[in-house]
Coordinates of N, CA and C in Angstrom, one line a residue:
S8 N 2.6 45.0 20.7 CA 1.9 44.4 21.8 C 2.3 43.2 22.4
A9 N 2.3 42.9 23.7 CA 2.9 41.6 24.2 C 1.7 40.4 23.5
Q10 N 2.4 39.4 23.1 CA 1.8 38.1 22.5 C 2.2 37.0 23.4
I11 N 1.1 36.1 23.5 CA 1.4 34.7 24.3 C 1.4 33.5 23.3
S12 N 1.9 32.3 23.5 CA 1.9 31.3 22.4 C 0.7 30.4 23.0
H13 N -0.1 29.6 22.0 CA -1.4 29.0 22.3 C -1.0 27.6 21.6
P14 N -1.5 26.5 22.0 CA -1.3 25.3 21.3 C -1.9 25.2 20.0
L15 N -2.7 25.9 19.7 CA -3.5 25.9 18.4 C -3.1 26.9 17.5
H16 N -2.8 28.2 17.6 CA -2.2 29.1 17.0 C -1.0 29.5 17.5
P17 N 0.1 29.5 16.7 CA 1.4 30.0 16.8 C 1.6 31.2 17.7
V18 N 0.9 32.2 17.3 CA 0.9 33.4 17.9 C -0.7 34.0 18.1
V19 N -1.1 34.5 19.4 CA -2.4 34.9 19.5 C -2.3 36.3 20.1
P20 N -3.0 37.0 19.7 CA -2.8 38.6 20.4 C -3.3 38.5 21.7
Q21 N -2.6 39.1 22.9 CA -3.4 39.3 24.1 C -4.6 40.0 24.0
I22 N -5.3 39.9 25.1 CA -6.7 40.7 25.2 C -6.4 42.2 25.5
G23 N -6.7 43.1 24.7 CA -6.7 44.5 24.7 C -5.8 44.9 23.5
S24 N -5.3 43.7 22.6 CA -4.8 44.3 21.7 C -5.7 44.8 20.5
V25 N -5.3 45.5 19.6 CA -6.2 46.0 18.5 C -6.3 44.6 17.6
A26 N -5.4 43.9 17.4 CA -5.3 42.7 16.2 C -6.1 41.6 16.9
S27 N -6.7 41.9 18.1 CA -7.5 40.7 18.7 C -9.0 40.6 18.1
F28 N -9.2 41.9 17.7 CA -10.5 42.1 17.1 C -10.7 41.5 15.7
S29 N -9.5 41.4 15.0 CA -9.6 41.3 13.8 C -9.7 39.8 13.3
R30 N -9.3 38.9 14.3 CA -9.4 37.4 14.1 C -9.9 36.7 15.2
P31 N -10.8 35.7 14.9 CA -11.5 35.0 16.0 C -10.4 33.9 16.7
V32 N -10.5 34.0 18.0 CA -9.7 33.1 18.7 C -10.5 31.7 18.6
A33 N -11.6 31.7 19.1 CA -12.3 30.7 19.4 C -12.4 29.7 18.2
M34 N -11.4 29.0 17.7 CA -11.8 28.1 16.6 C -11.4 26.6 16.8
A35 N -11.2 26.3 18.0 CA -11.4 24.7 18.6 C -12.5 24.4 19.4
V36 N -13.5 25.2 19.0 CA -14.8 24.9 20.1 C -15.3 23.5 19.5
T37 N -15.5 22.6 20.5 CA -16.1 21.2 20.5 C -17.4 21.2 20.5
T38 N -18.0 20.5 19.7 CA -19.4 20.3 19.5 C -19.8 19.2 20.4
N39 N -21.2 19.5 20.8 CA -21.7 18.7 21.8 C -22.9 17.7 21.1
Q40 N -22.7 17.7 19.9 CA -23.7 16.8 19.2 C -23.5 15.3 19.6
P41 N -24.6 14.8 19.9 CA -24.6 13.2 20.4 C -24.2 12.2 19.4
Q42 N -23.1 11.4 19.6 CA -22.6 10.4 18.8 C -23.2 9.2 18.8
P43 N -23.5 8.4 18.0 CA -24.0 7.1 18.0 C -23.1 6.2 19.0
Q44 N -23.8 5.4 19.9 CA -23.2 4.5 21.0 C -22.9 3.2 20.4
P45 N -21.8 2.8 20.1 CA -21.4 1.6 19.7 C -22.0 0.6 20.4
M46 N -22.6 -0.5 19.7 CA -23.3 -1.9 20.4 C -22.4 -2.6 21.4
A47 N -21.1 -2.4 21.5 CA -20.4 -3.3 22.4 C -20.3 -2.6 23.6
S48 N -20.5 -1.2 23.7 CA -20.4 -0.4 24.8 C -21.8 -0.2 25.6
R49 N -22.9 -1.0 25.0 CA -24.0 -0.5 25.6 C -24.5 -1.8 26.8
S50 N -25.3 -1.8 27.5 CA -25.4 -2.3 28.6 C -25.9 -3.8 28.0
P51 N -25.8 -4.9 28.9 CA -26.4 -6.4 28.4 C -27.7 -6.3 28.1
T52 N -28.5 -5.4 28.8 CA -30.0 -5.6 28.5 C -30.2 -4.9 27.1
E53 N -29.5 -3.9 26.8 CA -29.9 -3.2 25.6 C -29.2 -3.9 24.5
Q54 N -28.2 -4.6 24.8 CA -27.7 -5.5 23.6 C -28.7 -6.4 23.4
I55 N -29.2 -7.3 24.4 CA -30.4 -8.3 24.0 C -31.7 -7.7 23.4
F56 N -32.1 -6.5 24.1 CA -33.0 -5.9 23.2 C -33.0 -5.6 22.0
W57 N -31.8 -4.9 21.6 CA -31.8 -4.6 20.1 C -31.3 -5.7 19.3
G58 N -30.6 -6.6 19.7 CA -30.2 -8.0 18.9 C -31.7 -8.5 18.7
G59 N -32.6 -8.8 19.8 CA -33.9 -9.1 19.6 C -34.7 -8.6 18.5
F60 N -34.7 -7.4 18.5 CA -35.6 -6.4 17.7 C -35.0 -6.5 16.3
Y61 N -33.7 -6.6 16.2 CA -33.2 -6.8 14.6 C -33.4 -8.0 14.2
A62 N -33.4 -9.2 14.8 CA -33.7 -10.4 14.5 C -35.1 -10.6 14.2
A63 N -35.9 -10.0 15.1 CA -37.4 -10.3 14.7 C -37.8 -9.5 13.8
G64 N -37.0 -8.4 13.4 CA -37.5 -7.4 12.2 C -37.0 -8.1 10.9
L65 N -35.9 -8.9 10.9 CA -35.1 -9.7 9.8 C -36.1 -10.7 9.6
I66 N -36.6 -11.5 10.6 CA -37.2 -12.8 10.5 C -38.6 -12.4 9.7
G67 N -39.4 -11.6 10.6 CA -40.6 -11.3 9.9 C -40.8 -10.7 8.5
M68 N -39.6 -9.6 8.3 CA -39.8 -9.5 6.9 C -39.6 -10.3 5.8
L69 N -38.5 -11.1 6.1 CA -38.1 -12.3 5.1 C -39.2 -13.4 5.0
L70 N -40.3 -13.4 6.2 CA -41.3 -14.1 6.3 C -42.7 -14.0 5.5
I71 N -42.6 -12.5 5.4 CA -43.7 -11.8 4.4 C -43.1 -11.9 3.1
Y72 N -41.9 -11.4 2.8 CA -41.1 -11.7 1.4 C -41.5 -13.0 0.9
G73 N -41.3 -14.0 1.6 CA -41.4 -15.5 1.3 C -42.7 -15.8 0.9
L74 N -43.6 -15.3 1.8 CA -44.9 -15.7 1.4 C -45.7 -15.0 0.2
L75 N -45.3 -13.7 -0.1 CA -45.6 -13.1 -1.0 C -45.1 -13.6 -2.4
Q76 N -43.7 -14.2 -2.2 CA -43.3 -14.7 -3.6 C -44.0 -16.1 -3.9
E77 N -44.3 -17.0 -2.8 CA -45.3 -18.2 -3.1 C -46.5 -17.8 -3.6
R78 N -47.1 -16.5 -3.2 CA -48.5 -16.2 -3.7 C -48.5 -15.8 -5.0
I79 N -47.4 -15.2 -5.4 CA -47.4 -14.5 -6.9 C -46.9 -15.7 -7.9
M80 N -46.0 -16.6 -7.3 CA -45.7 -17.7 -8.3 C -46.4 -18.9 -8.2
Q81 N -47.0 -19.1 -7.3 CA -48.0 -20.5 -7.2 C -49.4 -20.5 -7.6
Q82 N -49.9 -19.1 -7.1 CA -51.5 -18.9 -7.3 C -51.9 -18.8 -8.7
P83 N -52.7 -19.3 -9.2 CA -53.4 -18.8 -10.5 C -54.2 -17.7 -10.7
Y84 N -53.8 -16.8 -11.5 CA -54.7 -15.8 -11.9 C -55.5 -16.0 -13.5
D85 N -56.7 -15.8 -13.2 CA -57.6 -16.4 -14.3 C -57.2 -17.8 -14.8
G86 N -56.8 -18.8 -14.2 CA -56.3 -19.8 -14.6 C -54.9 -20.0 -15.3
E87 N -54.1 -18.6 -15.0 CA -52.7 -19.0 -15.7 C -51.7 -18.5 -14.4
V88 N -50.8 -19.2 -14.4 CA -50.0 -18.9 -13.1 C -49.0 -17.9 -13.7
F89 N -48.3 -16.9 -12.9 CA -47.5 -16.0 -13.2 C -46.2 -16.5 -13.7
K90 N -45.8 -16.1 -14.9 CA -44.5 -16.7 -15.3 C -43.2 -15.9 -15.3
Y91 N -43.4 -14.6 -15.1 CA -42.4 -13.5 -15.7 C -41.6 -13.2 -14.6
S92 N -40.7 -14.1 -14.0 CA -39.8 -14.1 -12.8 C -38.9 -12.6 -13.0
V93 N -38.5 -12.5 -14.2 CA -37.4 -11.2 -14.3 C -38.2 -10.0 -14.0
F94 N -39.4 -9.9 -14.3 CA -40.0 -8.6 -13.8 C -40.2 -8.3 -12.3
L95 N -40.5 -9.3 -11.7 CA -40.4 -9.5 -10.2 C -39.1 -9.1 -9.6
V96 N -37.9 -9.6 -10.3 CA -36.8 -8.9 -10.1 C -36.5 -7.5 -10.1
F97 N -37.0 -7.2 -11.4 CA -36.8 -5.9 -11.6 C -37.3 -4.8 -10.8
A98 N -38.8 -5.3 -10.3 CA -39.4 -4.4 -9.6 C -38.8 -4.3 -8.1
N99 N -38.3 -5.3 -7.9 CA -37.6 -5.6 -6.3 C -36.1 -4.6 -6.7
R100 N -35.8 -4.6 -7.7 CA -34.3 -3.7 -7.9 C -34.9 -2.2 -7.9
V101 N -35.9 -1.8 -8.6 CA -36.2 -0.6 -8.6 C -36.4 0.1 -7.1
A102 N -37.2 -0.8 -6.5 CA -37.5 -0.5 -5.0 C -36.3 -0.1 -4.2
A103 N -35.6 -1.2 -4.3 CA -34.3 -1.1 -3.3 C -33.3 0.1 -3.7
V104 N -33.4 0.5 -5.2 CA -32.7 1.6 -5.5 C -33.0 3.2 -5.0
V105 N -34.3 3.0 -5.2 CA -35.4 4.2 -4.4 C -34.9 4.3 -3.0
F106 N -35.2 3.1 -2.2 CA -34.8 3.3 -0.8 C -33.6 3.8 -0.6
A107 N -32.5 3.0 -1.2 CA -31.2 3.3 -0.8 C -31.0 4.7 -1.0
I108 N -31.3 5.4 -2.2 CA -30.9 6.7 -2.3 C -31.5 7.6 -1.3
V109 N -32.6 7.5 -0.8 CA -33.4 8.3 0.1 C -32.7 8.1 1.5
M110 N -32.5 6.7 1.8 CA -31.7 6.6 3.1 C -30.4 7.1 3.1
A111 N -29.5 6.9 1.8 CA -28.3 7.7 2.2 C -28.2 9.3 2.0
V112 N -29.2 9.9 1.5 CA -29.5 11.3 1.6 C -29.8 11.6 2.8
A113 N -30.9 10.8 3.6 CA -31.1 11.0 4.8 C -29.9 11.2 5.9
H114 N -29.0 10.0 5.5 CA -28.1 10.0 6.6 C -26.7 10.9 6.1
K115 N -27.0 11.7 5.1 CA -25.7 12.6 4.4 C -24.7 11.8 4.2
E116 N -25.0 10.6 3.6 CA -23.7 9.7 2.9 C -23.6 10.1 1.4
S117 N -22.0 9.8 0.9 CA -22.1 10.1 -0.4 C -22.9 9.5 -1.3
I118 N -23.0 9.6 -2.3 CA -23.6 8.9 -3.4 C -22.7 8.2 -4.5
T119 N -21.5 8.9 -4.4 CA -20.3 8.3 -5.3 C -19.9 6.9 -4.8
N120 N -19.4 6.2 -5.9 CA -19.3 4.7 -5.6 C -17.9 4.5 -4.9
K121 N -18.0 3.8 -3.9 CA -16.7 3.8 -2.9 C -15.9 2.7 -3.4
A122 N -16.4 1.8 -4.3 CA -15.4 0.8 -4.7 C -15.6 0.7 -6.3
P123 N -14.5 -0.1 -7.0 CA -14.5 0.0 -8.3 C -15.9 -0.6 -9.0
L124 N -16.3 -0.1 -10.1 CA -17.9 -0.6 -10.5 C -17.9 -1.9 -11.0
W125 N -16.7 -2.6 -11.4 CA -16.7 -3.9 -12.0 C -17.0 -4.7 -10.5
K126 N -16.3 -4.3 -9.1 CA -16.7 -5.6 -8.4 C -18.5 -5.1 -7.9
Y127 N -18.9 -4.0 -8.0 CA -20.5 -4.0 -7.7 C -21.0 -4.7 -8.8
L128 N -20.7 -4.9 -10.2 CA -21.1 -5.7 -11.1 C -21.5 -7.0 -10.9
I129 N -20.4 -7.3 -10.3 CA -20.3 -9.0 -10.0 C -21.3 -9.5 -8.8
I130 N -21.5 -8.5 -8.0 CA -22.4 -8.5 -7.0 C -23.9 -8.5 -7.6
S131 N -24.1 -7.6 -8.6 CA -25.2 -7.1 -9.2 C -25.7 -8.6 -10.1
F132 N -24.8 -9.1 -10.9 CA -25.0 -10.1 -11.8 C -25.4 -11.2 -10.8
S133 N -24.6 -11.5 -10.0 CA -25.1 -12.9 -9.0 C -26.4 -12.8 -8.1
N134 N -26.5 -11.7 -7.7 CA -27.7 -11.3 -7.1 C -28.9 -11.4 -7.8
V135 N -29.0 -10.9 -9.1 CA -30.1 -10.7 -10.1 C -30.3 -12.3 -10.5
Y136 N -29.4 -12.9 -10.9 CA -29.9 -14.4 -11.5 C -30.0 -15.5 -10.3
A137 N -29.5 -15.1 -8.9 CA -29.9 -15.8 -7.7 C -31.5 -15.6 -7.4
S138 N -31.8 -14.6 -7.4 CA -33.4 -14.0 -7.4 C -34.1 -14.6 -8.3
T139 N -33.9 -14.6 -9.5 CA -34.4 -15.3 -10.8 C -34.7 -16.8 -10.5
C140 N -33.4 -17.7 -10.0 CA -33.3 -18.8 -9.6 C -34.6 -19.3 -8.9
Q141 N -34.4 -18.2 -7.5 CA -35.5 -18.5 -6.4 C -36.8 -18.5 -7.0
Y142 N -36.9 -17.6 -7.6 CA -38.6 -17.4 -8.1 C -38.8 -18.4 -9.0
E143 N -37.9 -18.9 -9.9 CA -38.0 -20.3 -10.6 C -38.3 -21.6 -10.1
A144 N -37.6 -21.4 -8.9 CA -37.7 -22.8 -8.2 C -39.2 -23.0 -7.4
L145 N -39.7 -21.8 -7.3 CA -41.1 -21.9 -6.4 C -42.0 -22.3 -7.4
K146 N -41.6 -22.4 -8.8 CA -42.8 -23.1 -9.8 C -42.7 -24.5 -9.6
Y147 N -41.7 -25.2 -8.9 CA -41.7 -26.7 -8.9 C -41.5 -27.1 -7.6
V148 N -41.2 -26.4 -6.6 CA -41.0 -27.0 -5.3 C -41.8 -25.9 -4.3
S149 N -42.3 -26.3 -3.1 CA -43.2 -25.8 -2.2 C -42.2 -24.8 -1.6
F150 N -42.8 -23.6 -0.7 CA -42.3 -22.8 -0.4 C -41.4 -23.3 1.0
A151 N -42.0 -24.3 1.8 CA -41.5 -24.8 2.5 C -40.0 -25.5 2.3
V152 N -40.1 -26.2 1.1 CA -38.8 -26.9 0.6 C -37.7 -25.7 0.1
Q153 N -38.5 -24.6 -0.2 CA -37.5 -23.7 -0.7 C -36.7 -23.1 0.7
M154 N -37.4 -22.8 1.5 CA -36.7 -22.2 3.0 C -35.8 -23.1 3.5
L155 N -36.0 -24.5 3.3 CA -35.1 -25.6 4.0 C -34.0 -25.7 3.1
G156 N -34.0 -25.5 1.9 CA -33.1 -25.8 1.0 C -32.0 -24.8 1.3
K157 N -32.3 -23.4 1.8 CA -31.4 -22.4 2.1 C -30.5 -22.9 3.2
S158 N -30.8 -23.9 3.7 CA -29.9 -24.2 4.8 C -28.5 -24.8 4.4
F159 N -28.6 -25.3 2.7 CA -27.5 -25.6 2.3 C -26.6 -24.5 2.0
K160 N -26.9 -23.5 2.3 CA -26.2 -22.0 2.0 C -24.8 -21.9 2.5
M161 N -24.6 -22.6 3.6 CA -23.3 -22.8 4.4 C -22.2 -23.4 3.6
L162 N -22.2 -24.4 3.0 CA -21.4 -25.0 2.2 C -20.8 -24.0 0.9
P163 N -21.8 -23.6 0.3 CA -21.4 -22.5 -1.0 C -20.6 -21.4 -0.4
V164 N -21.1 -20.7 0.9 CA -20.6 -19.7 1.3 C -19.1 -20.1 1.7
M165 N -18.9 -21.2 2.3 CA -17.5 -21.4 2.9 C -16.5 -21.7 1.6
I166 N -17.1 -22.2 0.5 CA -16.4 -22.7 -0.5 C -16.1 -21.5 -1.4
W167 N -17.0 -20.5 -1.4 CA -16.5 -19.1 -2.0 C -15.8 -18.4 -1.4
G168 N -15.8 -18.6 0.2 CA -14.8 -17.7 0.9 C -13.4 -18.0 0.8
M169 N -13.2 -19.5 0.6 CA -11.9 -20.1 0.4 C -11.1 -19.5 -1.1
A170 N -12.2 -19.6 -2.0 CA -11.6 -19.2 -3.3 C -11.6 -17.6 -3.6
I171 N -12.3 -17.0 -3.0 CA -12.2 -15.7 -3.1 C -11.4 -14.7 -2.0
S172 N -11.8 -14.8 -0.8 CA -11.0 -14.4 0.3 C -9.8 -14.9 1.1
G173 N -9.7 -16.3 0.6 CA -8.7 -17.3 1.1 C -9.0 -17.5 2.5
K174 N -10.1 -17.5 2.9 CA -10.4 -18.1 4.2 C -10.1 -19.4 4.5
S175 N -9.9 -19.9 5.7 CA -9.6 -21.3 6.1 C -10.8 -21.4 7.2
Y176 N -11.2 -22.8 7.2 CA -12.3 -22.9 8.5 C -11.6 -24.5 9.1
S177 N -12.2 -24.5 10.3 CA -11.9 -25.4 11.2 C -12.5 -26.5 10.8
M178 N -11.9 -28.1 11.4 CA -12.8 -29.1 11.1 C -14.3 -29.2 11.9
L179 N -14.3 -28.2 12.9 CA -15.7 -28.3 13.5 C -16.8 -27.5 12.4
D180 N -16.3 -26.3 12.0 CA -16.9 -25.8 11.0 C -17.3 -26.5 10.0
W181 N -16.7 -27.5 9.4 CA -17.0 -28.3 8.2 C -17.8 -29.3 8.8
C182 N -17.8 -29.7 9.8 CA -18.6 -30.9 10.4 C -20.1 -30.4 10.6
V183 N -20.2 -29.2 11.2 CA -21.4 -28.6 11.5 C -22.1 -28.2 10.1
A184 N -21.3 -27.7 9.3 CA -22.1 -27.5 7.8 C -22.4 -28.9 7.0
I185 N -21.9 -29.9 7.3 CA -22.0 -31.2 6.8 C -23.2 -31.8 7.2
A186 N -23.2 -31.7 8.8 CA -24.0 -32.3 9.4 C -25.6 -31.3 9.3
V187 N -25.5 -30.2 9.1 CA -26.9 -29.4 8.6 C -27.3 -29.9 7.3
T188 N -26.5 -29.8 6.2 CA -26.6 -30.2 4.9 C -27.3 -31.5 4.9
G189 N -26.6 -32.6 5.6 CA -27.1 -33.9 5.8 C -28.4 -34.1 6.2
G190 N -28.8 -33.5 7.4 CA -30.1 -33.5 8.0 C -31.3 -32.9 7.1
V191 N -30.9 -31.7 6.6 CA -31.8 -31.1 5.6 C -32.0 -32.3 4.3
T192 N -31.0 -32.7 4.0 CA -31.2 -33.6 2.7 C -32.1 -34.8 3.1
E193 N -31.9 -35.3 4.2 CA -32.7 -36.6 4.8 C -34.2 -36.3 5.0
F194 N -34.4 -34.8 5.4 CA -35.9 -34.2 5.8 C -36.4 -34.2 4.4
L195 N -35.6 -33.8 3.3 CA -36.4 -33.6 2.1 C -36.7 -34.5 1.1
M196 N -36.0 -35.6 1.5 CA -36.1 -36.7 0.8 C -37.2 -37.7 1.2
T197 N -37.6 -37.3 2.7 CA -38.8 -38.1 3.1 C -39.9 -37.7 3.2
G198 N -40.1 -36.6 2.6 CA -41.4 -35.7 2.6 C -42.1 -35.3 1.1
P199 N -43.2 -34.6 1.0 CA -43.5 -34.1 -0.3 C -42.9 -32.6 -0.4
T200 N -42.5 -32.5 -1.7 CA -41.6 -31.5 -2.2 C -42.3 -30.7 -3.3
A201 N -43.2 -31.3 -4.1 CA -43.8 -30.4 -5.0 C -44.8 -29.3 -4.5
S202 N -44.7 -28.4 -5.5 CA -45.7 -27.3 -5.0 C -46.8 -27.4 -5.8
P203 N -48.0 -26.7 -5.0 CA -49.3 -26.8 -5.3 C -49.6 -26.7 -7.0
G204 N -48.7 -26.1 -7.9 CA -49.0 -25.9 -9.3 C -47.7 -26.9 -10.1
D205 N -47.2 -27.5 -9.5 CA -46.1 -28.5 -10.1 C -46.9 -29.5 -11.1
G206 N -46.0 -29.3 -11.8 CA -46.4 -30.3 -13.2 C -45.6 -31.8 -13.0
G207 N -44.8 -32.4 -12.0 CA -44.8 -33.3 -11.7 C -43.1 -33.3 -12.0
N208 N -42.7 -32.3 -12.0 CA -40.9 -31.9 -12.2 C -40.1 -31.2 -10.8
S209 N -40.3 -31.9 -10.0 CA -39.6 -31.4 -8.6 C -38.0 -31.4 -8.8
I210 N -37.5 -32.4 -9.7 CA -36.0 -32.4 -9.8 C -35.6 -31.0 -10.6
K211 N -36.4 -30.4 -11.7 CA -36.2 -29.1 -12.2 C -36.1 -28.1 -10.9
G212 N -36.7 -28.3 -10.2 CA -37.1 -27.1 -8.9 C -35.7 -27.2 -8.1
F213 N -35.4 -28.5 -7.8 CA -34.1 -28.5 -7.2 C -32.9 -27.9 -7.8
I214 N -32.7 -28.0 -9.1 CA -31.9 -27.6 -10.1 C -31.8 -26.2 -9.8
W215 N -32.9 -25.6 -10.1 CA -32.9 -24.1 -9.8 C -32.6 -23.6 -8.6
L216 N -33.0 -24.4 -7.5 CA -32.4 -24.1 -6.2 C -31.0 -24.0 -5.9
L217 N -30.4 -25.1 -6.4 CA -29.1 -25.2 -6.7 C -28.0 -24.0 -7.1
A218 N -28.9 -23.6 -8.1 CA -28.3 -22.5 -8.9 C -28.3 -21.0 -8.0
F219 N -29.6 -21.3 -7.4 CA -29.7 -20.3 -6.6 C -28.8 -20.1 -5.6
L220 N -28.4 -21.4 -4.6 CA -27.6 -21.3 -3.6 C -26.2 -21.0 -4.1
G221 N -25.8 -21.7 -5.1 CA -24.4 -20.9 -5.7 C -24.3 -19.8 -5.9
L222 N -25.0 -19.0 -6.7 CA -25.1 -17.7 -6.8 C -25.1 -16.7 -5.6
D223 N -26.0 -17.3 -4.6 CA -26.5 -16.5 -3.5 C -25.2 -16.3 -2.7
G224 N -24.4 -17.6 -2.6 CA -23.0 -17.6 -1.8 C -21.9 -16.4 -2.4
L225 N -22.0 -16.5 -3.7 CA -21.2 -15.7 -4.3 C -21.5 -14.3 -3.8
T226 N -22.8 -13.8 -4.0 CA -23.3 -12.7 -3.4 C -22.7 -12.3 -2.1
S227 N -23.0 -13.1 -1.2 CA -22.7 -12.9 0.3 C -21.0 -12.8 0.5
T228 N -20.5 -13.4 -0.2 CA -19.1 -13.4 -0.2 C -18.5 -12.2 -0.5
M229 N -19.1 -11.7 -1.8 CA -18.5 -10.3 -2.4 C -18.8 -9.2 -1.6
Q230 N -20.0 -9.3 -1.3 CA -20.6 -8.0 -0.2 C -19.5 -8.1 1.1
E231 N -19.2 -9.1 1.6 CA -18.3 -9.0 2.9 C -17.1 -8.5 2.4
K232 N -16.4 -8.8 1.2 CA -15.4 -8.3 0.8 C -15.3 -6.7 0.4
L233 N -16.5 -6.4 -0.3 CA -16.5 -4.8 -0.2 C -16.5 -4.1 1.0
F234 N -17.4 -4.7 1.8 CA -17.5 -3.9 3.3 C -16.1 -3.8 4.0
K235 N -15.4 -4.7 3.9 CA -13.8 -5.0 4.7 C -12.8 -4.0 3.9
E236 N -12.9 -4.2 2.4 CA -11.8 -3.4 1.9 C -11.9 -2.1 1.3
H237 N -13.2 -2.0 1.1 CA -13.6 -0.5 0.8 C -14.6 0.4 1.5
K238 N -14.9 -0.2 2.7 CA -15.5 0.6 4.0 C -16.8 0.9 3.2
T239 N -17.6 0.4 2.3 CA -18.7 0.5 1.9 C -19.7 0.5 2.6
S240 N -20.6 1.8 2.9 CA -22.1 1.3 3.8 C -23.0 0.4 3.2
K241 N -24.1 0.1 3.7 CA -25.2 -0.8 3.2 C -25.8 -0.1 2.2
Y242 N -26.2 1.2 2.4 CA -26.9 2.0 1.4 C -26.4 2.2 0.0
N243 N -24.9 2.5 0.2 CA -24.0 2.6 -0.9 C -23.9 1.3 -1.8
Q244 N -23.8 0.2 -1.2 CA -23.8 -1.0 -1.7 C -25.2 -1.4 -2.5
M245 N -26.3 -1.0 -1.8 CA -27.6 -1.2 -2.3 C -28.0 -0.4 -3.4
M246 N -27.6 0.6 -3.4 CA -27.7 1.8 -4.4 C -27.2 1.3 -5.9
Y247 N -25.8 0.7 -5.9 CA -25.1 0.6 -6.7 C -25.2 -1.1 -7.2
V248 N -25.3 -1.8 -6.3 CA -25.7 -3.2 -6.7 C -27.1 -3.4 -7.5
N249 N -28.1 -2.6 -6.8 CA -29.5 -2.8 -7.6 C -29.7 -1.8 -8.8
G250 N -28.6 -1.0 -9.0 CA -28.8 0.3 -9.9 C -28.0 -0.5 -11.4
L251 N -27.0 -1.1 -11.2 CA -26.2 -1.4 -12.2 C -26.8 -3.0 -13.2

């Protein structure tokens, strides 16, 4: 029978041919499933709304997280203050792994590792010890001091970015980071820093806080590196970083 060429099939039987019933022709049917719209292509109003929504959610959750940290670490229970920071880190990691697995399955993402396990381990190590230092610091300095102290994070992140990712920063970036660091230092040096249950050892709290900033800066830098080099999703990183 007569045959015609088709851009998707070398040879397609003409209508009326016996062979046309043995093989379906409609193999290039496009689906009309809605695709997620990139943020950059949305209207300015939508970008402002979603940007504000995500920022409010982030700040709100961090505020609740920080207040609970302070309550657990500084409020006495039957006359004793909670001492086991590592247990809080463990509970945090278990909840994060469960959440990451559920969300990865819900979004039909692969649960296999996208990056070498040793890279996840570096982030896991720095993240666990950073969280431990953060909890320990609350035994000696107030929650407000810890929140202000996190403003020092700019310098460690920049230093780790240069050491690990080979980044370079402009003089303006360094001036802003130094100015913020100097302003926060001056503020901390002119006000009360001790926590309610502190035994007069705020210096030890600042040492824990500095260790936290250094490790947290390493965590942020390595997470960014995995996102760029191995295209890992946020749930994939949460699952392996908290699970290892």
